Coordinates of C-alpha atoms in Angstrom, one line a residue:
M1 CA 20.0 18.0 31.0
V2 CA 18.6 19.4 27.8
E3 CA 15.4 21.5 27.9
S4 CA 12.7 19.8 25.7
K5 CA 12.0 21.4 22.4
Y6 CA 8.5 19.9 22.7
M7 CA 7.5 22.1 25.6
G8 CA 4.6 24.3 24.6
A9 CA 3.8 22.1 21.6
P10 CA 0.2 22.0 20.5
E11 CA -2.1 19.5 22.2
V12 CA -2.8 16.2 20.5
L13 CA -6.2 17.3 19.1
S14 CA -5.2 20.9 18.3
V15 CA -6.3 22.7 15.1
A16 CA -2.8 22.6 13.7
R17 CA -2.5 18.8 14.2
I18 CA -6.0 18.1 12.7
A19 CA -5.2 20.4 9.7
T20 CA -2.0 18.5 9.1
L21 CA -3.9 15.2 9.2
V22 CA -6.6 16.5 6.7
G23 CA -3.9 17.8 4.4
S24 CA -2.1 14.4 4.5
I25 CA -5.3 12.6 3.7
L26 CA -5.9 14.8 0.7
V27 CA -2.4 14.2 -0.6
A28 CA -2.9 10.5 -0.2
L29 CA -6.2 10.8 -2.0
C30 CA -4.4 12.1 -5.0
S31 CA -1.7 9.5 -4.7
G32 CA -3.8 6.3 -5.0
T33 CA -4.8 6.5 -8.7
N34 CA -2.9 3.4 -9.7
Y35 CA -5.9 1.5 -8.4
I36 CA -8.0 3.1 -11.1
Y37 CA -6.0 1.3 -13.8
S38 CA -8.5 -1.5 -14.2
A39 CA -11.2 1.1 -15.0
Y40 CA -9.4 2.0 -18.3
A41 CA -7.1 -1.0 -18.9
P42 CA -9.4 -3.0 -21.2
Q43 CA -10.1 0.1 -23.3
L44 CA -6.3 0.9 -23.4
G45 CA -5.6 -2.7 -24.5
A46 CA -8.2 -2.6 -27.2
R47 CA -7.2 0.8 -28.5
L48 CA -3.5 -0.1 -28.7
H49 CA -4.1 -3.8 -29.7
I50 CA -2.1 -5.3 -26.9
S51 CA -2.6 -8.7 -25.1
H52 CA -3.8 -9.3 -21.6
T53 CA -0.3 -10.1 -20.5
Q54 CA 0.9 -6.8 -21.9
V55 CA -1.9 -5.0 -20.2
N56 CA -0.9 -6.5 -16.9
I57 CA 2.8 -5.5 -17.6
V58 CA 1.7 -1.9 -17.9
G59 CA -0.3 -2.1 -14.7
L60 CA 2.6 -3.8 -12.9
A61 CA 4.9 -1.0 -14.1
G62 CA 2.8 1.5 -12.1
N63 CA 3.0 -0.8 -9.1
F64 CA 6.7 -1.2 -9.7
G65 CA 7.1 2.6 -9.5
V66 CA 5.2 2.6 -6.2
Y67 CA 7.0 -0.2 -4.4
V68 CA 10.6 0.1 -5.7
F69 CA 10.9 3.8 -5.1
G70 CA 9.1 3.7 -1.8
P71 CA 12.4 3.3 0.2
V72 CA 14.0 6.1 -1.9
W73 CA 11.3 8.6 -1.2
G74 CA 11.0 7.3 2.4
R75 CA 14.6 7.9 3.1
I76 CA 14.5 11.4 1.6
A77 CA 11.3 12.3 3.5
D78 CA 12.7 11.0 6.8
A79 CA 16.1 12.9 6.4
K80 CA 15.2 16.0 4.3
G81 CA 11.5 16.5 4.8
T82 CA 8.7 16.4 2.3
R83 CA 9.6 19.2 -0.2
I84 CA 11.7 17.0 -2.6
P85 CA 9.2 14.1 -2.7
L86 CA 6.3 16.4 -3.4
I87 CA 8.1 18.2 -6.3
G88 CA 9.0 14.8 -7.7
A89 CA 5.4 13.6 -7.3
F90 CA 4.1 16.7 -9.2
I91 CA 6.4 16.2 -12.2
S92 CA 6.0 12.4 -12.4
L93 CA 2.2 12.3 -12.2
L94 CA 1.8 15.1 -14.7
V95 CA 4.2 13.6 -17.3
G96 CA 3.1 10.0 -16.7
Y97 CA -0.7 10.4 -17.1
M98 CA -0.3 12.9 -20.0
G99 CA 2.0 10.4 -21.7
I100 CA -0.6 7.6 -21.4
K101 CA -3.3 10.0 -22.6
R102 CA -1.3 11.0 -25.7
M103 CA -0.7 7.4 -26.6
Y104 CA -4.3 6.5 -26.1
D105 CA -5.5 9.4 -28.3
D106 CA -3.0 8.5 -31.0
G107 CA -3.9 4.9 -31.1
I108 CA -1.9 2.6 -33.4
G109 CA -2.3 4.7 -36.5
S110 CA -2.0 2.7 -39.7
G111 CA -0.2 -0.2 -38.0
S112 CA -1.8 -3.5 -36.8
S113 CA -0.5 -3.1 -33.3
I114 CA 1.6 -0.9 -31.1
S115 CA 5.4 -0.9 -31.8
P116 CA 7.8 -2.2 -29.2
V117 CA 9.3 1.3 -28.8
H118 CA 5.8 2.8 -28.1
F119 CA 5.0 -0.1 -25.7
A120 CA 8.2 0.7 -23.8
I121 CA 7.2 4.3 -23.6
L122 CA 3.8 3.3 -22.3
V123 CA 5.4 1.2 -19.6
L124 CA 7.7 4.1 -18.7
C125 CA 4.7 6.5 -18.4
A126 CA 3.0 4.0 -16.1
L127 CA 6.2 3.7 -14.1
L128 CA 6.2 7.5 -13.6
T129 CA 2.7 7.5 -12.2
G130 CA 3.8 5.0 -9.6
F131 CA 6.9 7.0 -8.9
G132 CA 4.9 10.1 -8.3
A133 CA 2.2 8.3 -6.3
I134 CA 4.6 7.0 -3.7
G135 CA 6.3 10.4 -3.4
G136 CA 3.0 11.9 -2.4
L137 CA 2.1 9.0 0.0
S138 CA 5.5 9.0 1.6
S139 CA 5.2 12.7 2.3
A140 CA 1.8 12.3 3.8
L141 CA 2.7 9.3 5.9
S142 CA 5.9 10.7 7.3
T143 CA 4.2 14.0 8.3
T144 CA 1.4 12.2 10.0
A145 CA 3.6 9.7 11.9
K146 CA 5.7 12.6 13.3
S147 CA 2.7 14.6 14.3
F148 CA 0.8 12.1 16.5
P149 CA 1.8 10.1 19.6
Q150 CA 2.5 6.4 19.7
S151 CA -1.0 5.5 21.1
L152 CA -2.6 7.0 17.9
H153 CA -0.1 5.9 15.3
A154 CA -2.3 3.1 13.8
T155 CA -5.4 5.3 13.7
A156 CA -3.7 8.3 12.3
T157 CA -1.7 6.5 9.6
A158 CA -4.7 4.4 8.8
L159 CA -6.8 7.5 8.1
V160 CA -4.1 8.8 5.7
L161 CA -3.9 5.4 4.0
S162 CA -7.7 5.3 3.8
G163 CA -7.5 8.4 1.6
F164 CA -5.0 6.5 -0.6
G165 CA -7.6 3.7 -0.9
L166 CA -10.5 6.0 -1.6
S167 CA -8.7 7.6 -4.5
A168 CA -10.1 5.2 -7.1
F169 CA -13.7 5.8 -6.0
F170 CA -13.3 9.5 -5.9
F171 CA -11.9 9.8 -9.5
T172 CA -14.1 7.2 -11.1
T173 CA -17.2 8.9 -9.6
I174 CA -16.2 12.2 -11.1
S175 CA -15.5 10.5 -14.4
H176 CA -18.9 8.7 -14.4
I177 CA -20.8 11.9 -13.6
F178 CA -19.1 14.3 -16.0
F179 CA -17.7 12.2 -18.9
A180 CA -19.0 8.6 -18.7
G181 CA -17.3 6.3 -21.2
D182 CA -14.7 8.9 -22.2
T183 CA -11.3 7.3 -21.4
S184 CA -9.3 10.2 -22.7
A185 CA -11.1 12.6 -20.4
L186 CA -10.5 10.3 -17.5
L187 CA -6.7 10.3 -18.2
N188 CA -6.7 14.1 -18.5
L189 CA -8.4 14.3 -15.2
L190 CA -5.9 12.1 -13.6
A191 CA -3.0 14.1 -15.0
L192 CA -4.2 17.4 -13.6
A193 CA -6.1 16.5 -10.5
T194 CA -3.2 14.4 -9.1
S195 CA -0.3 16.7 -9.9
I196 CA -1.6 20.1 -9.0
P197 CA -2.4 19.2 -5.4
M198 CA 1.2 18.2 -4.8
L199 CA 2.3 21.7 -5.5
V200 CA -0.3 23.0 -3.0
A201 CA 0.9 20.6 -0.4
L202 CA 4.4 22.1 -0.6
F203 CA 3.0 25.1 1.4
V204 CA 0.7 23.3 3.8
L205 CA 2.1 19.9 4.7
R206 CA 4.2 20.4 7.8
P207 CA 4.8 18.1 10.8
V208 CA 3.5 19.4 14.2
S209 CA 5.7 18.9 17.3
L210 CA 4.5 16.4 19.9
P211 CA 3.8 17.7 23.4
A212 CA 5.5 16.2 26.5
T213 CA 2.7 13.8 27.6
S214 CA 4.4 11.2 29.9
P215 CA 2.2 10.9 33.1
S216 CA 5.1 9.1 34.9
L217 CA 7.3 12.1 34.6
R218 CA 4.8 14.4 36.2
A219 CA 4.1 11.8 38.9
N220 CA 7.7 11.7 39.8
G221 CA 8.1 15.4 39.7
D222 CA 10.8 15.2 37.1
Q223 CA 10.0 17.5 34.2
D224 CA 13.5 17.2 32.7
Y225 CA 14.8 14.5 30.5
E226 CA 17.8 13.7 28.4
A227 CA 17.8 13.4 24.6
I228 CA 19.1 10.7 22.4
P229 CA 19.5 10.7 18.6
S230 CA 16.3 9.7 16.7
G231 CA 18.4 7.8 14.2
E232 CA 20.8 6.1 16.5
T233 CA 22.0 2.5 15.9
M234 CA 20.6 -0.1 18.3
H235 CA 22.7 -3.1 19.3
Y236 CA 21.6 -6.3 21.1
I237 CA 24.2 -8.1 23.1
P238 CA 23.1 -11.7 23.8
E239 CA 25.6 -12.1 26.6
L240 CA 24.1 -9.2 28.5
G241 CA 20.5 -9.8 27.6
I242 CA 19.7 -6.1 27.2
N243 CA 19.9 -3.6 24.4
S244 CA 22.3 -0.8 24.0
V245 CA 22.8 2.3 21.9
Y246 CA 25.4 4.7 20.9
R247 CA 24.7 8.2 19.9
R248 CA 25.8 10.1 16.8
E249 CA 26.4 13.7 17.5
D250 CA 25.1 15.0 14.2
E251 CA 21.6 13.4 14.5
S252 CA 18.4 15.2 15.6
C253 CA 17.2 14.3 19.1
T254 CA 14.1 12.9 20.6
P255 CA 13.3 12.7 24.4
L256 CA 14.7 9.9 26.5
L257 CA 12.2 9.4 29.3
G258 CA 12.9 7.7 32.5
D259 CA 14.7 7.9 35.8
R260 CA 18.3 8.8 35.0
S261 CA 19.6 7.9 38.5
G262 CA 18.5 4.3 38.7
N263 CA 20.7 1.2 38.4
G264 CA 19.0 0.2 35.2
D265 CA 20.4 3.3 33.5
D266 CA 23.9 2.4 34.6
R267 CA 23.5 -1.0 33.1
V268 CA 22.3 0.5 29.8
G269 CA 25.2 2.9 29.8
Q270 CA 27.7 0.1 30.5
S271 CA 26.3 -2.1 27.8
C272 CA 26.2 0.9 25.5
S273 CA 30.0 1.3 25.8
A274 CA 30.5 -2.4 25.4
A275 CA 28.4 -2.4 22.2
T276 CA 30.3 0.5 20.8
E277 CA 33.6 -1.1 21.5
M278 CA 32.6 -4.5 20.3
G279 CA 30.8 -3.2 17.2
H280 CA 28.2 -6.0 17.3
A281 CA 25.1 -5.7 15.2
H282 CA 22.9 -8.8 15.3
G283 CA 20.0 -7.3 13.4
A284 CA 17.8 -7.3 16.5
S285 CA 17.0 -4.3 18.4
C286 CA 15.0 -4.0 21.6
P287 CA 13.1 -1.0 22.9
R288 CA 14.6 2.3 23.8
A289 CA 13.4 4.1 26.9
D290 CA 10.2 5.0 24.8
K291 CA 9.8 1.2 24.3
L292 CA 10.4 1.5 20.5
P293 CA 13.3 -0.2 18.7
D294 CA 15.3 1.5 16.0
V295 CA 16.2 -0.8 13.2
C296 CA 17.2 0.5 9.7
G297 CA 19.5 0.0 6.8
I298 CA 21.6 -3.1 6.7
Q299 CA 20.4 -4.0 10.2
L300 CA 16.9 -4.3 8.8
F301 CA 17.9 -6.9 6.3
M302 CA 19.7 -8.9 9.0
T303 CA 16.4 -9.2 11.0
P304 CA 14.4 -12.4 10.6
D305 CA 11.2 -10.6 11.4
F306 CA 11.6 -8.4 8.3
Y307 CA 11.6 -11.5 6.0
L308 CA 8.6 -13.0 7.9
I309 CA 6.4 -9.9 7.4
L310 CA 7.8 -9.5 3.9
T311 CA 6.5 -12.9 2.9
I312 CA 3.1 -12.3 4.5
V313 CA 2.7 -9.0 2.7
S314 CA 4.0 -10.5 -0.6
L315 CA 1.3 -13.2 -0.6
L316 CA -1.5 -11.0 0.4
S317 CA -0.7 -7.9 -1.6
G318 CA 0.0 -10.0 -4.6
T319 CA -3.4 -11.5 -4.4
G320 CA -4.9 -8.0 -4.0
L321 CA -3.0 -6.5 -6.9
M322 CA -3.9 -9.4 -9.2
Y323 CA -7.6 -8.7 -8.6
I324 CA -7.3 -4.9 -8.6
N325 CA -5.5 -4.9 -12.0
N326 CA -7.9 -7.3 -13.6
V327 CA -11.4 -6.7 -12.1
G328 CA -12.3 -4.8 -15.3
S329 CA -11.6 -7.8 -17.4
I330 CA -13.4 -10.1 -14.9
S331 CA -16.5 -7.9 -15.1
L332 CA -16.4 -7.9 -18.9
A333 CA -16.1 -11.7 -19.0
L334 CA -19.0 -12.2 -16.6
L335 CA -21.1 -9.6 -18.4
A336 CA -20.6 -11.1 -21.8
K337 CA -21.2 -14.7 -20.5
S338 CA -24.6 -13.8 -19.0
N339 CA -25.8 -11.0 -21.3
P340 CA -26.1 -11.7 -25.1
D341 CA -27.2 -8.0 -25.6
Y342 CA -23.6 -6.9 -24.8
D343 CA -23.0 -3.1 -24.9
Q344 CA -19.7 -1.4 -24.5
V345 CA -21.1 1.6 -22.7
E346 CA -22.9 -0.7 -20.2
A347 CA -19.7 -2.7 -19.8
S348 CA -17.8 0.5 -19.0
K349 CA -20.3 1.3 -16.3
W350 CA -19.8 -2.1 -14.7
Q351 CA -16.1 -1.6 -14.7
N352 CA -16.4 1.7 -13.0
T353 CA -18.8 0.2 -10.5
Q354 CA -16.3 -2.5 -9.5
V355 CA -13.5 0.0 -9.2
S356 CA -15.6 2.3 -7.0
T357 CA -16.7 -0.6 -4.9
L358 CA -13.2 -1.8 -4.5
S359 CA -12.0 1.6 -3.5
L360 CA -14.8 2.0 -0.9
G361 CA -13.9 -1.4 0.6
S362 CA -10.2 -0.4 0.7
F363 CA -11.1 2.9 2.4
A364 CA -13.2 1.2 5.1
G365 CA -10.6 -1.5 5.6
R366 CA -7.8 0.9 6.2
I367 CA -9.7 2.8 8.9
L368 CA -11.2 -0.2 10.6
C369 CA -8.0 -2.2 10.8
G370 CA -6.2 0.8 12.2
L371 CA -8.8 1.1 15.0
I372 CA -8.7 -2.7 15.5
S373 CA -4.9 -2.6 15.7
D374 CA -4.9 0.1 18.4
F375 CA -7.6 -1.8 20.3
I376 CA -5.6 -5.0 20.2
R377 CA -2.5 -3.2 21.5
T378 CA -3.9 -0.8 24.0
K379 CA -7.0 -2.7 25.4
L380 CA -6.1 -6.4 24.9
H381 CA -2.4 -5.8 25.4
L382 CA -1.6 -8.1 22.5
P383 CA 1.0 -7.6 19.8
R384 CA -0.3 -5.7 16.7
A385 CA 0.9 -8.6 14.6
Y386 CA -2.3 -10.5 15.5
S387 CA -4.2 -8.1 13.3
L388 CA -2.5 -9.8 10.3
C389 CA -4.6 -12.9 11.2
I390 CA -7.7 -10.9 10.7
V391 CA -6.4 -9.5 7.4
S392 CA -5.4 -12.9 6.1
S393 CA -8.9 -14.3 6.9
L394 CA -10.5 -11.5 5.0
F395 CA -8.3 -12.3 2.0
I396 CA -9.3 -15.9 2.2
A397 CA -13.0 -15.0 2.3
S398 CA -12.6 -12.7 -0.7
Q399 CA -11.1 -15.4 -2.9
V400 CA -13.8 -17.9 -1.9
F401 CA -16.4 -15.3 -3.0
A402 CA -14.6 -14.5 -6.2
I403 CA -14.4 -18.2 -7.1
S404 CA -18.1 -18.8 -6.5
V405 CA -19.4 -15.7 -8.3
S406 CA -20.9 -16.5 -11.7
S407 CA -22.7 -13.3 -12.7
V408 CA -21.5 -9.7 -12.9
G409 CA -24.4 -8.6 -10.7
A410 CA -23.0 -10.5 -7.7
L411 CA -19.4 -9.6 -8.3
W412 CA -19.7 -6.7 -5.9
I413 CA -19.6 -9.2 -3.0
A414 CA -16.1 -10.4 -4.0
T415 CA -15.0 -6.9 -4.9
V416 CA -16.0 -5.3 -1.6
S417 CA -14.5 -8.1 0.5
L418 CA -11.2 -7.9 -1.5
G419 CA -11.1 -4.2 -1.1
L420 CA -11.8 -4.5 2.7
A421 CA -9.0 -7.1 3.0
Y422 CA -6.5 -5.1 0.9
G423 CA -7.2 -1.9 2.8
S424 CA -7.0 -3.7 6.1
L425 CA -3.5 -4.9 5.2
Y426 CA -2.2 -1.4 4.6
G427 CA -4.1 0.0 7.6
A428 CA -2.3 -2.4 9.9
L429 CA 1.2 -2.3 8.5
P430 CA 2.5 1.2 9.5
A431 CA 1.9 0.6 13.2
I432 CA 3.4 -2.9 13.0
V433 CA 6.5 -1.5 11.3
I434 CA 6.8 1.1 14.1
E435 CA 6.3 -1.6 16.8
W436 CA 8.8 -3.9 15.2
F437 CA 11.4 -1.6 13.8
G438 CA 10.8 1.9 15.4
L439 CA 9.5 5.3 14.4
A440 CA 12.7 7.1 13.5
H441 CA 13.0 5.4 10.1
L442 CA 9.3 4.6 9.6
T443 CA 8.9 5.8 6.0
E444 CA 12.2 4.2 4.8
N445 CA 11.4 0.9 6.4
F446 CA 7.8 1.0 5.2
G447 CA 9.2 1.6 1.8
F448 CA 11.4 -1.5 2.0
L449 CA 8.5 -3.5 3.1
G450 CA 6.6 -2.1 0.1
L451 CA 8.9 -4.1 -2.1
A452 CA 6.9 -7.2 -1.1
P453 CA 4.1 -6.7 -3.7
L454 CA 6.7 -6.8 -6.5
I455 CA 7.1 -10.5 -5.8
G456 CA 3.5 -11.6 -5.4
G457 CA 2.1 -8.9 -7.6
N458 CA 4.3 -9.8 -10.6
L459 CA 3.8 -13.5 -10.1
F460 CA 0.1 -13.5 -9.7
S461 CA -0.8 -10.8 -12.2
I462 CA 1.3 -12.2 -15.0
M463 CA -0.2 -15.7 -14.2
F464 CA -3.6 -14.2 -14.5
G465 CA -2.8 -12.5 -17.8
R466 CA -1.4 -15.6 -19.4
N467 CA -4.4 -17.6 -18.3
L468 CA -6.7 -15.1 -19.9
D469 CA -4.6 -15.0 -23.1
A470 CA -4.7 -18.8 -23.3
R471 CA -8.5 -18.9 -23.0
T472 CA -9.0 -16.0 -25.3
S473 CA -6.9 -17.6 -28.1
S474 CA -8.8 -20.8 -27.7
M475 CA -12.3 -19.3 -28.0
D476 CA -14.5 -20.6 -30.8
P477 CA -16.6 -17.8 -32.5
N478 CA -19.6 -20.2 -32.3
T479 CA -19.2 -20.6 -28.5
P480 CA -22.6 -20.0 -27.0
L481 CA -23.1 -17.1 -24.5
G482 CA -25.6 -17.6 -21.7
S483 CA -27.5 -20.7 -21.0
G484 CA -29.9 -21.5 -23.8
S485 CA -29.6 -18.0 -25.3
G486 CA -28.7 -19.1 -28.8
Y487 CA -26.2 -16.3 -29.0
S488 CA -22.5 -16.7 -29.7
L489 CA -19.3 -14.8 -29.8
R490 CA -19.8 -14.1 -33.5
G491 CA -22.8 -12.0 -32.4
L492 CA -20.5 -9.8 -30.3
I493 CA -18.0 -9.2 -33.1
S494 CA -20.6 -7.2 -34.9
R495 CA -20.8 -4.8 -32.0
D496 CA -17.1 -3.9 -32.5
L497 CA -16.0 -5.7 -29.4
P498 CA -12.3 -6.8 -29.8
T499 CA -13.0 -10.4 -28.8
E500 CA -9.6 -11.4 -29.9
R501 CA -8.3 -9.3 -27.0
Q502 CA -10.9 -10.2 -24.4
C503 CA -12.0 -13.6 -22.9
L504 CA -15.8 -13.8 -22.7
L505 CA -16.3 -17.2 -21.2
G506 CA -17.3 -16.0 -17.7
R507 CA -15.6 -17.5 -14.7
E508 CA -13.8 -20.1 -16.8
C509 CA -11.5 -17.3 -17.9
Y510 CA -9.9 -16.7 -14.5
V511 CA -11.0 -19.2 -11.8
S512 CA -7.8 -21.3 -12.0
S513 CA -5.8 -18.2 -11.1
L514 CA -8.1 -17.6 -8.1
R515 CA -7.5 -21.1 -6.7
V516 CA -3.8 -20.4 -6.7
T517 CA -4.2 -17.1 -4.7
L518 CA -6.6 -18.8 -2.3
M519 CA -3.9 -21.2 -1.3
A520 CA -1.4 -18.3 -1.0
C521 CA -3.7 -16.6 1.4
I522 CA -4.1 -19.7 3.5
V523 CA -0.3 -19.9 3.8
A524 CA -0.3 -16.2 4.8
L525 CA -2.8 -16.9 7.6
A526 CA -0.5 -19.6 9.0
L527 CA 2.5 -17.2 8.9
S528 CA 0.5 -14.4 10.5
M529 CA -0.4 -16.7 13.4
W530 CA 3.2 -17.5 13.9
A531 CA 4.2 -13.8 13.7
G532 CA 1.7 -13.0 16.5
I533 CA 2.9 -15.9 18.7
R534 CA 6.5 -15.0 18.1
E535 CA 6.0 -11.4 19.0
R536 CA 4.0 -12.2 22.1
R537 CA 6.8 -14.6 23.4
R538 CA 9.4 -11.9 22.8
N539 CA 7.3 -9.3 24.7
Q540 CA 6.9 -11.8 27.6
A541 CA 10.6 -12.3 27.7
Y542 CA 11.1 -8.6 28.4

């Protein structure tokens, strides 16, 4: 028997645990600034004379940094703690945003457009902002997951991710109040206000030990329990129909709860030996004594469930990223179509409004879906995977609203619904990852799942940009703006609007792209229903 290192740990709602949660939320708040990109993307494109497709490539570079390096930072955070990711986040965010600001301030000089070398540097700077953002988020998520019990995983991690979603609203509001319309000042704010908090977090972001809270142990009068490695490899042996583990001596330990003298333990021990000798790894892992599996590394990529959820997230997050990266261009197109008295300052206000609305929706979605996920699991006793059906339905509604909107004044309906859907997706995912693949490697596995948006995000965003470019290049300067207004694009050119870089034909600029993403969301809903049914059948089998 090993005496628990969790004895005497703070209670679940202790000051230390709440302080850790608040600190994690603040770190996440400073890590979600990639969602602000659409607030300055049109201005950046106009200043540097780059096309819509290139603007989307820059935005995707930031997303690429977030999703590709998620598994890297996740593995480091799980194995070494949060110090290294936080230092990396500080450097990357500072250099990335300062680099973008410098290029924006310099403009194109005497040239007609930005050079390929300078464009490559711009993409690299955007990549660094994503690299830093995921470093901060991985640290916050890992610390929170290790500080709260399983029954509160969805709620606690959703609160942290809500801070990530609220980031765009927070920074665009500050920008609007103190330096409205000043893109350079916004970039300077992002450079300093995102990097410095990462240094502060080095001294305050620490996981809090979990207390021993198993009622069954106290009821049985057995306060002692054995320990198994938190990073052990789990094997499933079809012939035996049960799971088995082998322990690695050099791994840290977590409590193994249960009656050590029952026959069930003998069976587990026997199958453990068999698994170790046979060396089988089928990519499936069933619960440990704490009812959580432990799937990671190569084993994760051998698990069909991983590819199922990867496909769902790819379709849904790709839809969200396409809208998030281009909502500024959408608002400009609708504003110019319905308002012949176009004004650049007014357009900038509409952009910030959409970004703020999107951020608030994402913030609310992350919290609500975390609560709903816990309710589905603890009260309805259903798999958390069913929450993905709710998320997919929200995405479908958002695309229907976006397709039907024809004026910038009504665009908030589509924006808030998309934000709610996108936030709900990431509010539900961490707890599903824990339920399907275990807690020991949460951040690493969540990082691998974070690769999904690279597929859908790249496909849908580049499609959107190419559609905008095609309609921009085909615009006739005499095209009328607004029904019966008598105004044309030629009238906007006199207002120094770079119409050759911006589509101003209203919903015609982008509606074909939205029809594609609507179908993708319908497919995701069907897969989500299958994921829930599949998980429920598996649970019933055990």
